[in-house]
PDB file of C-alpha atoms in Angstrom:
ATOM      1  CA  MET A   1       0.000   0.000   0.000  1.00 49.00           C
ATOM      2  CA  GLY A   2       1.206   3.501  -0.792  1.00 52.00           C
ATOM      3  CA  ILE A   3       1.636   6.187   1.808  1.00 56.00           C
ATOM      4  CA  PHE A   4      -1.417   8.078   0.531  1.00 60.00           C
ATOM      5  CA  ASP A   5      -3.692   5.021   0.213  1.00 69.00           C
ATOM      6  CA  LYS A   6      -6.970   5.128   2.107  1.00 79.00           C
ATOM      7  CA  LYS A   7      -6.809   3.436   5.491  1.00 86.00           C
ATOM      8  CA  THR A   8      -9.576   1.976   7.616  1.00 88.00           C
ATOM      9  CA  CYS A   9      -9.856   2.432  11.371  1.00 86.00           C
ATOM     10  CA  ASP A  10      -9.317  -0.938  13.062  1.00 87.00           C
ATOM     11  CA  ILE A  11     -11.471   0.244  15.980  1.00 83.00           C
ATOM     12  CA  CYS A  12     -14.697   1.499  14.379  1.00 88.00           C
ATOM     13  CA  GLY A  13     -14.247   0.372  10.757  1.00 83.00           C
ATOM     14  CA  GLU A  14     -14.648   3.859   9.271  1.00 82.00           C
ATOM     15  CA  SER A  15     -12.352   5.292   6.600  1.00 86.00           C
ATOM     16  CA  ILE A  16      -9.479   7.434   7.865  1.00 80.00           C
ATOM     17  CA  GLY A  17      -8.873  10.834   6.279  1.00 79.00           C
ATOM     18  CA  LEU A  18      -5.550  11.867   4.773  1.00 77.00           C
ATOM     19  CA  LEU A  19      -4.173  13.404   7.983  1.00 79.00           C
ATOM     20  CA  GLY A  20      -6.385  11.590  10.476  1.00 77.00           C
ATOM     21  CA  ASN A  21      -4.483   8.348  11.010  1.00 82.00           C
ATOM     22  CA  LYS A  22      -3.324   7.524  14.532  1.00 81.00           C
ATOM     23  CA  LYS A  23      -0.835   4.696  14.262  1.00 83.00           C
ATOM     24  CA  LEU A  24      -1.108   1.782  16.676  1.00 86.00           C
ATOM     25  CA  GLU A  25       1.375  -0.992  17.321  1.00 81.00           C
ATOM     26  CA  ASP A  26      -0.528  -3.398  15.048  1.00 83.00           C
ATOM     27  CA  GLY A  27      -3.029  -1.242  13.203  1.00 85.00           C
ATOM     28  CA  ASN A  28      -4.599   2.151  12.620  1.00 86.00           C
ATOM     29  CA  MET A  29      -7.070   4.333  14.468  1.00 87.00           C
ATOM     30  CA  CYS A  30      -9.064   7.369  13.329  1.00 89.00           C
ATOM     31  CA  LYS A  31      -8.915  10.684  15.168  1.00 88.00           C
ATOM     32  CA  GLU A  32     -12.535  10.350  16.315  1.00 89.00           C
ATOM     33  CA  CYS A  33     -11.749   7.157  18.213  1.00 90.00           C
ATOM     34  CA  ALA A  34      -8.554   8.759  19.545  1.00 90.00           C
ATOM     35  CA  LYS A  35     -10.620  11.585  21.064  1.00 90.00           C
ATOM     36  CA  LYS A  36     -12.448   9.042  23.215  1.00 91.00           C
ATOM     37  CA  LEU A  37      -9.277   7.856  24.959  1.00 91.00           C
ATOM     38  CA  SER A  38      -8.299   9.124  28.384  1.00 93.00           C
ATOM     39  CA  PRO A  39      -6.628  12.562  28.239  1.00 91.00           C
ATOM     40  CA  TRP A  40      -3.903  11.181  30.541  1.00 92.00           C
ATOM     41  CA  PHE A  41      -3.129   8.245  28.229  1.00 89.00           C
ATOM     42  CA  ASP A  42       0.130   8.648  26.274  1.00 85.00           C
ATOM     43  CA  GLU A  43       1.035   5.105  25.149  1.00 82.00           C
ATOM     44  CA  ARG A  44      -1.052   4.988  21.984  1.00 79.00           C
ATOM     45  CA  ARG A  45       1.792   4.080  19.600  1.00 82.00           C
ATOM     46  CA  HIS A  46       2.769   1.168  21.836  1.00 81.00           C
ATOM     47  CA  SER A  47      -0.792  -0.133  22.221  1.00 87.00           C
ATOM     48  CA  THR A  48      -2.450  -2.877  20.222  1.00 87.00           C
ATOM     49  CA  VAL A  49      -5.876  -2.682  18.614  1.00 90.00           C
ATOM     50  CA  ASN A  50      -7.313  -4.948  21.325  1.00 90.00           C
ATOM     51  CA  GLN A  51      -5.820  -2.822  24.087  1.00 91.00           C
ATOM     52  CA  ILE A  52      -7.401   0.300  22.605  1.00 89.00           C
ATOM     53  CA  LYS A  53     -10.772  -1.451  22.349  1.00 91.00           C
ATOM     54  CA  ASP A  54     -10.486  -2.469  26.005  1.00 93.00           C
ATOM     55  CA  GLN A  55      -9.767   1.123  26.984  1.00 91.00           C
ATOM     56  CA  LEU A  56     -12.743   2.422  25.021  1.00 93.00           C
ATOM     57  CA  ASN A  57     -14.957  -0.061  26.882  1.00 94.00           C
ATOM     58  CA  TYR A  58     -13.520   1.260  30.138  1.00 94.00           C
ATOM     59  CA  ARG A  59     -14.221   4.817  28.977  1.00 94.00           C
ATOM     60  CA  GLU A  60     -17.866   3.998  28.270  1.00 94.00           C
ATOM     61  CA  GLN A  61     -18.212   2.511  31.750  1.00 95.00           C
ATOM     62  CA  ASN A  62     -16.595   5.652  33.121  1.00 95.00           C
ATOM     63  CA  ARG A  63     -19.231   7.779  31.400  1.00 94.00           C
ATOM     64  CA  GLN A  64     -21.952   5.739  33.105  1.00 93.00           C
ATOM     65  CA  PHE A  65     -20.291   6.239  36.489  1.00 93.00           C
ATOM     66  CA  LEU A  66     -20.211  10.006  35.861  1.00 93.00           C
ATOM     67  CA  SER A  67     -23.997  10.091  35.997  1.00 91.00           C
ATOM     68  CA  SER A  68     -23.791   9.394  39.745  1.00 93.00           C
ATOM     69  CA  PHE A  69     -20.736  11.595  40.405  1.00 94.00           C
ATOM     70  CA  ARG A  70     -21.766  14.355  42.839  1.00 93.00           C
ATOM     71  CA  PRO A  71     -18.894  16.789  43.459  1.00 93.00           C
ATOM     72  CA  ASN A  72     -19.146  18.968  46.539  1.00 93.00           C
ATOM     73  CA  ARG A  73     -15.737  20.679  46.394  1.00 91.00           C
ATOM     74  CA  VAL A  74     -13.475  22.056  43.686  1.00 93.00           C
ATOM     75  CA  TYR A  75      -9.791  23.037  43.585  1.00 94.00           C
ATOM     76  CA  GLY A  76      -7.736  24.845  40.982  1.00 91.00           C
ATOM     77  CA  HIS A  77      -8.726  26.873  37.963  1.00 87.00           C
ATOM     78  CA  SER A  78      -7.665  25.254  34.707  1.00 86.00           C
ATOM     79  CA  PRO A  79      -7.768  22.348  35.144  1.00 92.00           C
ATOM     80  CA  ARG A  80     -10.149  21.954  38.052  1.00 93.00           C
ATOM     81  CA  VAL A  81     -10.214  19.093  40.524  1.00 95.00           C
ATOM     82  CA  HIS A  82     -13.782  18.168  41.423  1.00 95.00           C
ATOM     83  CA  ILE A  83     -14.155  16.192  44.650  1.00 94.00           C
ATOM     84  CA  ASP A  84     -16.989  13.824  45.579  1.00 95.00           C
ATOM     85  CA  ASP A  85     -16.317  13.270  49.287  1.00 94.00           C
ATOM     86  CA  ALA A  86     -19.266  10.944  49.766  1.00 93.00           C
ATOM     87  CA  ALA A  87     -18.046   8.522  47.105  1.00 94.00           C
ATOM     88  CA  GLY A  88     -14.328   9.067  47.782  1.00 94.00           C
ATOM     89  CA  THR A  89     -13.668   9.945  44.140  1.00 95.00           C
ATOM     90  CA  PHE A  90     -12.440  12.891  42.057  1.00 96.00           C
ATOM     91  CA  ILE A  91     -11.898  14.053  38.493  1.00 96.00           C
ATOM     92  CA  VAL A  92      -9.330  16.396  36.942  1.00 96.00           C
ATOM     93  CA  THR A  93     -10.628  18.258  33.905  1.00 94.00           C
ATOM     94  CA  TYR A  94     -10.118  21.371  31.795  1.00 93.00           C
ATOM     95  CA  ALA A  95     -13.685  21.216  30.504  1.00 91.00           C
ATOM     96  CA  THR A  96     -16.503  23.409  31.763  1.00 87.00           C
ATOM     97  CA  ASP A  97     -19.018  20.731  30.794  1.00 88.00           C
ATOM     98  CA  TRP A  98     -17.159  17.910  32.477  1.00 88.00           C
ATOM     99  CA  PHE A  99     -19.866  15.298  31.863  1.00 88.00           C
ATOM    100  CA  ASP A 100     -19.527  15.761  28.104  1.00 90.00           C
ATOM    101  CA  ALA A 101     -15.715  15.590  28.357  1.00 92.00           C
ATOM    102  CA  ASN A 102     -15.918  12.261  30.219  1.00 94.00           C
ATOM    103  CA  PRO A 103     -12.961  12.797  32.600  1.00 95.00           C
ATOM    104  CA  ASP A 104     -11.628   9.700  34.348  1.00 95.00           C
ATOM    105  CA  ILE A 105     -13.155   9.069  37.772  1.00 96.00           C
ATOM    106  CA  ILE A 106     -10.379   8.184  40.206  1.00 96.00           C
ATOM    107  CA  LYS A 107     -10.807   6.783  43.696  1.00 95.00           C
ATOM    108  CA  PHE A 108      -8.911   8.271  46.617  1.00 95.00           C
ATOM    109  CA  ASP A 109      -7.667   4.751  47.354  1.00 94.00           C
ATOM    110  CA  ASP A 110      -6.074   4.586  43.883  1.00 95.00           C
ATOM    111  CA  VAL A 111      -3.801   7.560  44.592  1.00 95.00           C
ATOM    112  CA  LEU A 112      -0.391   5.991  45.180  1.00 95.00           C
ATOM    113  CA  ASN A 113       1.552   9.211  45.563  1.00 94.00           C
ATOM    114  CA  CYS A 114       0.884  12.956  45.620  1.00 94.00           C
ATOM    115  CA  GLU A 115       3.485  15.718  45.473  1.00 94.00           C
ATOM    116  CA  VAL A 116       3.174  19.466  45.724  1.00 94.00           C
ATOM    117  CA  ASP A 117       5.651  20.936  43.243  1.00 93.00           C
ATOM    118  CA  ILE A 118       6.388  24.655  43.602  1.00 94.00           C
ATOM    119  CA  ARG A 119       8.497  25.883  40.715  1.00 94.00           C
ATOM    120  CA  GLU A 120      10.543  29.060  40.855  1.00 93.00           C
ATOM    121  CA  ASN A 121      10.706  31.062  37.630  1.00 93.00           C
ATOM    122  CA  ARG A 122      13.559  33.553  37.337  1.00 92.00           C
ATOM    123  CA  LYS A 123      13.922  36.271  34.709  1.00 93.00           C
ATOM    124  CA  GLU A 124      17.018  38.434  34.575  1.00 92.00           C
ATOM    125  CA  LEU A 125      16.538  42.196  34.319  1.00 93.00           C
ATOM    126  CA  TYR A 126      18.537  44.400  31.972  1.00 93.00           C
ATOM    127  CA  ARG A 127      18.991  48.129  31.549  1.00 91.00           C
ATOM    128  CA  ASN A 128      19.532  50.402  28.566  1.00 91.00           C
ATOM    129  CA  THR A 129      22.700  52.454  28.481  1.00 87.00           C
ATOM    130  CA  SER A 130      22.883  56.061  27.343  1.00 87.00           C
ATOM    131  CA  ASP A 131      23.918  54.915  23.861  1.00 86.00           C
ATOM    132  CA  GLY A 132      20.903  52.587  23.585  1.00 85.00           C
ATOM    133  CA  LYS A 133      22.670  49.320  24.332  1.00 88.00           C
ATOM    134  CA  ARG A 134      21.159  46.618  26.556  1.00 90.00           C
ATOM    135  CA  GLU A 135      23.385  45.472  29.396  1.00 90.00           C
ATOM    136  CA  ARG A 136      23.222  43.390  32.548  1.00 91.00           C
ATOM    137  CA  TYR A 137      23.223  44.821  36.035  1.00 90.00           C
ATOM    138  CA  ASP A 138      26.232  44.165  38.231  1.00 88.00           C
ATOM    139  CA  PRO A 139      25.409  42.281  40.361  1.00 90.00           C
ATOM    140  CA  PRO A 140      22.656  40.685  38.228  1.00 90.00           C
ATOM    141  CA  ARG A 141      19.053  41.545  39.067  1.00 91.00           C
ATOM    142  CA  TYR A 142      16.106  39.217  38.668  1.00 92.00           C
ATOM    143  CA  GLU A 143      12.348  39.077  38.747  1.00 92.00           C
ATOM    144  CA  TYR A 144      10.853  35.981  40.347  1.00 93.00           C
ATOM    145  CA  SER A 145       7.526  34.218  40.142  1.00 94.00           C
ATOM    146  CA  TYR A 146       6.216  30.912  41.484  1.00 94.00           C
ATOM    147  CA  SER A 147       3.987  28.259  39.908  1.00 94.00           C
ATOM    148  CA  PHE A 148       2.152  25.548  41.857  1.00 95.00           C
ATOM    149  CA  TYR A 149       1.825  22.058  40.384  1.00 95.00           C
ATOM    150  CA  ILE A 150       0.336  18.789  41.623  1.00 95.00           C
ATOM    151  CA  ARG A 151       1.912  15.472  40.605  1.00 96.00           C
ATOM    152  CA  LEU A 152      -0.174  12.345  41.121  1.00 96.00           C
ATOM    153  CA  THR A 153       0.782   8.709  40.732  1.00 95.00           C
ATOM    154  CA  VAL A 154      -2.356   6.606  40.402  1.00 94.00           C
ATOM    155  CA  ASN A 155      -3.347   2.968  40.042  1.00 94.00           C
ATOM    156  CA  ASN A 156      -5.033   2.759  36.633  1.00 94.00           C
ATOM    157  CA  PRO A 157      -4.519   0.256  33.787  1.00 91.00           C
ATOM    158  CA  TYR A 158      -4.218   3.005  31.143  1.00 91.00           C
ATOM    159  CA  PHE A 159      -2.230   5.779  32.829  1.00 93.00           C
ATOM    160  CA  ASP A 160      -0.266   6.184  36.027  1.00 92.00           C
ATOM    161  CA  ASP A 161       0.816   9.822  36.087  1.00 93.00           C
ATOM    162  CA  ILE A 162      -1.216  13.038  36.263  1.00 94.00           C
ATOM    163  CA  THR A 163       0.587  16.383  36.471  1.00 95.00           C
ATOM    164  CA  PHE A 164      -1.246  19.690  36.327  1.00 95.00           C
ATOM    165  CA  LYS A 165      -0.857  23.320  37.293  1.00 94.00           C
ATOM    166  CA  LEU A 166      -2.950  24.320  40.280  1.00 92.00           C
ATOM    167  CA  SER A 167      -2.409  28.082  40.113  1.00 88.00           C
ATOM    168  CA  ASP A 168      -3.641  30.441  37.413  1.00 87.00           C
ATOM    169  CA  GLU A 169      -1.542  33.342  38.718  1.00 91.00           C
ATOM    170  CA  GLU A 170       2.137  33.365  39.688  1.00 92.00           C
ATOM    171  CA  PRO A 171       3.000  35.078  42.988  1.00 91.00           C
ATOM    172  CA  GLU A 172       6.182  37.138  42.910  1.00 91.00           C
ATOM    173  CA  SER A 173       7.284  36.232  46.434  1.00 90.00           C
ATOM    174  CA  PRO A 174       6.748  33.488  49.030  1.00 91.00           C
ATOM    175  CA  TYR A 175       5.833  36.269  51.452  1.00 91.00           C
ATOM    176  CA  THR A 176       2.677  37.334  49.614  1.00 91.00           C
ATOM    177  CA  ASP A 177      -0.885  36.401  50.545  1.00 92.00           C
ATOM    178  CA  LEU A 178      -1.376  34.886  47.086  1.00 93.00           C
ATOM    179  CA  TYR A 179       1.585  32.526  47.571  1.00 93.00           C
ATOM    180  CA  ARG A 180       0.296  31.391  50.954  1.00 93.00           C
ATOM    181  CA  GLN A 181      -3.199  30.953  49.502  1.00 92.00           C
ATOM    182  CA  TYR A 182      -1.953  28.632  46.754  1.00 93.00           C
ATOM    183  CA  GLU A 183       0.300  26.781  49.179  1.00 93.00           C
ATOM    184  CA  GLN A 184      -2.611  26.166  51.543  1.00 93.00           C
ATOM    185  CA  GLU A 185      -4.852  25.063  48.667  1.00 93.00           C
ATOM    186  CA  ALA A 186      -2.191  22.664  47.358  1.00 93.00           C
ATOM    187  CA  PHE A 187      -1.673  20.940  50.698  1.00 93.00           C
ATOM    188  CA  GLU A 188      -5.377  20.810  51.438  1.00 93.00           C
ATOM    189  CA  LEU A 189      -5.898  19.074  48.089  1.00 94.00           C
ATOM    190  CA  LYS A 190      -3.052  16.683  48.800  1.00 94.00           C
ATOM    191  CA  ASN A 191      -4.493  15.836  52.199  1.00 93.00           C
ATOM    192  CA  THR A 192      -7.903  15.232  50.617  1.00 92.00           C
ATOM    193  CA  LEU A 193      -6.638  12.913  47.882  1.00 93.00           C
ATOM    194  CA  THR A 194      -4.372  10.922  50.170  1.00 90.00           C
ATOM    195  CA  GLY A 195      -6.660  10.817  53.183  1.00 82.00           C
ATOM    196  CA  GLY A 196      -3.934  12.384  55.292  1.00 68.00           C
ATOM    197  CA  ARG A 197      -1.592   9.469  54.669  1.00 65.00           C
ATOM    198  CA  GLY A 198       1.372  11.836  54.337  1.00 55.00           C
ATOM    199  CA  MET A 199       2.640  10.331  51.102  1.00 58.00           C
ATOM    200  CA  GLY A 200       4.654  12.209  48.530  1.00 56.00           C
ATOM    201  CA  GLY A 201       6.405  15.424  49.395  1.00 57.00           C
ATOM    202  CA  TYR A 202       6.831  19.123  48.870  1.00 56.00           C
ATOM    203  CA  ASN A 203       9.121  19.874  45.952  1.00 58.00           C
ATOM    204  CA  ALA A 204      10.181  23.456  45.506  1.00 52.00           C
ATOM    205  CA  PRO A 205      13.265  25.363  44.377  1.00 53.00           C
ATOM    206  CA  GLN A 206      16.258  24.172  46.414  1.00 42.00           C
ATOM    207  CA  GLY A 207      16.525  23.659  50.157  1.00 34.00           C
ATOM    208  CA  ASN A 208      14.960  20.911  52.233  1.00 33.00           C
ATOM    209  CA  TYR A 209      13.778  20.122  55.698  1.00 29.00           C
ATOM    210  CA  GLY A 210      12.408  16.959  57.213  1.00 31.00           C
ATOM    211  CA  ASN A 211      10.485  14.961  54.599  1.00 34.00           C
ATOM    212  CA  TYR A 212       9.907  18.005  52.438  1.00 32.00           C
ATOM    213  CA  SER A 213      11.961  19.813  49.850  1.00 33.00           C
ATOM    214  CA  ALA A 214      11.225  23.350  50.941  1.00 32.00           C
ATOM    215  CA  PRO A 215      11.651  26.540  48.895  1.00 35.00           C
ATOM    216  CA  ASN A 216      14.996  28.166  49.479  1.00 34.00           C
ATOM    217  CA  VAL A 217      13.487  31.622  49.276  1.00 30.00           C
ATOM    218  CA  TYR A 218      16.691  33.372  50.312  1.00 26.00           C
ATOM    219  CA  ALA A 219      18.938  31.801  47.659  1.00 36.00           C
ATOM    220  CA  SER A 220      19.797  33.936  44.631  1.00 36.00           C
ATOM    221  CA  GLY A 221      23.476  33.299  44.152  1.00 37.00           C
ATOM    222  CA  SER A 222      24.346  35.463  47.175  1.00 36.00           C
ATOM    223  CA  ASN A 223      25.739  34.396  50.522  1.00 36.00           C
ATOM    224  CA  MET A 224      23.409  32.733  52.989  1.00 33.00           C
ATOM    225  CA  GLN A 225      25.028  33.675  56.269  1.00 35.00           C
ATOM    226  CA  ASN A 226      22.166  35.761  57.613  1.00 36.00           C
ATOM    227  CA  ASN A 227      19.254  33.402  57.086  1.00 34.00           C
ATOM    228  CA  THR A 228      19.019  29.802  55.929  1.00 32.00           C
ATOM    229  CA  TYR A 229      16.733  26.860  55.644  1.00 30.00           C
ATOM    230  CA  ALA A 230      18.464  24.186  57.652  1.00 32.00           C
ATOM    231  CA  ASN A 231      17.863  20.461  57.543  1.00 36.00           C
ATOM    232  CA  GLN A 232      16.395  20.495  61.013  1.00 35.00           C
ATOM    233  CA  GLY A 233      12.671  20.444  60.392  1.00 36.00           C
ATOM    234  CA  GLY A 234      12.174  24.195  60.060  1.00 36.00           C
ATOM    235  CA  TYR A 235      13.609  27.660  59.658  1.00 33.00           C
ATOM    236  CA  VAL A 236      16.781  28.708  61.403  1.00 36.00           C
ATOM    237  CA  ASN A 237      17.501  32.384  61.968  1.00 37.00           C
ATOM    238  CA  GLN A 238      21.154  33.037  62.680  1.00 37.00           C
ATOM    239  CA  ASN A 239      20.998  36.707  63.580  1.00 40.00           C
ATOM    240  CA  SER A 240      18.536  39.171  65.005  1.00 41.00           C
ATOM    241  CA  ASP A 241      17.509  41.024  61.823  1.00 43.00           C
ATOM    242  CA  PHE A 242      13.983  39.640  61.795  1.00 38.00           C
ATOM    243  CA  ALA A 243      13.527  39.872  65.557  1.00 39.00           C
ATOM    244  CA  SER A 244      14.771  43.465  65.665  1.00 44.00           C
ATOM    245  CA  ALA A 245      12.719  44.485  62.631  1.00 45.00           C
ATOM    246  CA  ASN A 246       9.695  44.932  64.906  1.00 55.00           C
ATOM    247  CA  THR A 247      11.489  47.061  67.509  1.00 69.00           C
ATOM    248  CA  TRP A 248      12.619  50.701  67.383  1.00 67.00           C
ATOM    249  CA  LYS A 249      14.565  53.040  69.613  1.00 71.00           C
ATOM    250  CA  CYS A 250      13.066  56.373  70.570  1.00 72.00           C
ATOM    251  CA  THR A 251      15.140  59.576  70.775  1.00 72.00           C
ATOM    252  CA  CYS A 252      14.694  59.356  74.540  1.00 70.00           C
ATOM    253  CA  GLY A 253      16.579  56.074  74.534  1.00 71.00           C
ATOM    254  CA  THR A 254      13.651  53.694  75.132  1.00 74.00           C
ATOM    255  CA  VAL A 255      13.369  50.555  72.984  1.00 74.00           C
ATOM    256  CA  ASN A 256       9.766  49.933  71.912  1.00 72.00           C
ATOM    257  CA  THR A 257       7.652  47.493  69.892  1.00 67.00           C
ATOM    258  CA  GLY A 258       4.434  49.490  69.378  1.00 67.00           C
ATOM    259  CA  ASN A 259       3.661  52.613  67.382  1.00 65.00           C
ATOM    260  CA  PHE A 260       4.279  54.987  70.312  1.00 64.00           C
ATOM    261  CA  CYS A 261       7.119  55.253  72.823  1.00 63.00           C
ATOM    262  CA  ASN A 262       6.263  53.672  76.162  1.00 64.00           C
ATOM    263  CA  ASN A 263       8.262  56.359  77.983  1.00 61.00           C
ATOM    264  CA  CYS A 264       7.574  59.707  76.303  1.00 62.00           C
ATOM    265  CA  GLY A 265       4.692  58.958  73.928  1.00 62.00           C
ATOM    266  CA  GLN A 266       6.566  59.963  70.768  1.00 67.00           C
ATOM    267  CA  ARG A 267       5.227  58.332  67.593  1.00 66.00           C
ATOM    268  CA  LYS A 268       7.337  55.690  65.870  1.00 72.00           C
ATOM    269  CA  PRO A 269       9.185  57.259  62.907  1.00 72.00           C
ATOM    270  CA  GLU A 270       8.392  55.933  59.437  1.00 66.00           C
ATOM    271  CA  ASP A 271      10.912  53.431  58.114  1.00 61.00           C
ATOM    272  CA  SER A 272      11.552  53.588  54.373  1.00 63.00           C
ATOM    273  CA  SER A 273      13.777  50.522  54.387  1.00 66.00           C
ATOM    274  CA  TRP A 274      12.590  47.093  53.247  1.00 63.00           C
ATOM    275  CA  ILE A 275      13.728  43.501  53.599  1.00 63.00           C
ATOM    276  CA  CYS A 276      14.414  41.604  50.392  1.00 64.00           C
ATOM    277  CA  PRO A 277      12.143  38.520  50.109  1.00 62.00           C
ATOM    278  CA  LYS A 278      14.899  36.605  48.314  1.00 58.00           C
ATOM    279  CA  CYS A 279      17.956  37.076  50.520  1.00 56.00           C
ATOM    280  CA  ALA A 280      16.584  38.919  53.610  1.00 57.00           C
ATOM    281  CA  ASN A 281      18.958  41.849  53.108  1.00 63.00           C
ATOM    282  CA  ARG A 282      17.703  45.241  54.379  1.00 69.00           C
ATOM    283  CA  ASN A 283      17.625  47.950  51.700  1.00 70.00           C
ATOM    284  CA  THR A 284      16.482  51.515  51.075  1.00 70.00           C
ATOM    285  CA  GLY A 285      16.469  51.756  47.255  1.00 72.00           C
ATOM    286  CA  ASN A 286      14.251  50.152  44.631  1.00 73.00           C
ATOM    287  CA  PHE A 287      16.572  47.149  44.187  1.00 73.00           C
ATOM    288  CA  CYS A 288      18.254  44.893  46.711  1.00 72.00           C
ATOM    289  CA  ASN A 289      21.934  45.822  46.872  1.00 72.00           C
ATOM    290  CA  ASN A 290      22.810  42.206  47.665  1.00 68.00           C
ATOM    291  CA  CYS A 291      20.922  40.097  45.072  1.00 68.00           C
ATOM    292  CA  GLY A 292      19.294  42.598  42.712  1.00 73.00           C
ATOM    293  CA  GLN A 293      15.671  41.702  43.545  1.00 71.00           C
ATOM    294  CA  ARG A 294      13.218  44.480  42.640  1.00 71.00           C
ATOM    295  CA  ARG A 295      11.403  46.019  45.597  1.00 74.00           C
TER     296      ARG A 295
END
């Protein structure tokens, strides 16, 4: 047979268009049948005709089960994770009409592993010189953002890995409310899917503590002597910068923690300095003079 000869789908028996053939290990499949496969399935080329037929039978049964799926919680944005607590099942889907999309129903008990993966994205900043040239800062300066992903390992005959992005926005610092919101949502979802079994981990840029790989939010190529994540189950602060950040000394000599002096009543002066969220260095300008992070 020539390369442009008409082919027949070995699944449904229909003719396959010129660019519609989906090659199987021992046959051919049309794109319409391919659309019915699980969105998490990626072994089509290594699957036989019989294996594909078995999966399509499974997918039809899945559609029937969807009619009794009653989600009561949802996580994420695109995709969304719909949770049916009563049945102990969930779906992960990009579709608004999830019944029509026929997403795979997965049992909590079939979740073998769940990891929260926080990825740091770094973009170097440049400046334009007086003669119009683009040059790097010295030391280099960067903009940061963070993306939240969930990685699932599941017990299913047709796929075993599901990875998706939980966040639709990217916080610029681990010290923002948005970052903490996504972090809380990610771990709440993990706890739901694993039943609090504590499996998997917390994978984020560099650093680790305990069973987690925690975000090394201070690392940016600069020294780490002031503040570090240590492998001791938590944060370790090696000087008093953070502790003293909440205290101030009045002109009368009294050290205070509130907005007014406890001794003379003078108001706390405004502090224009700021602490870099990347390396914890105190600064007064628009860029950190230690790592280049924008204020």
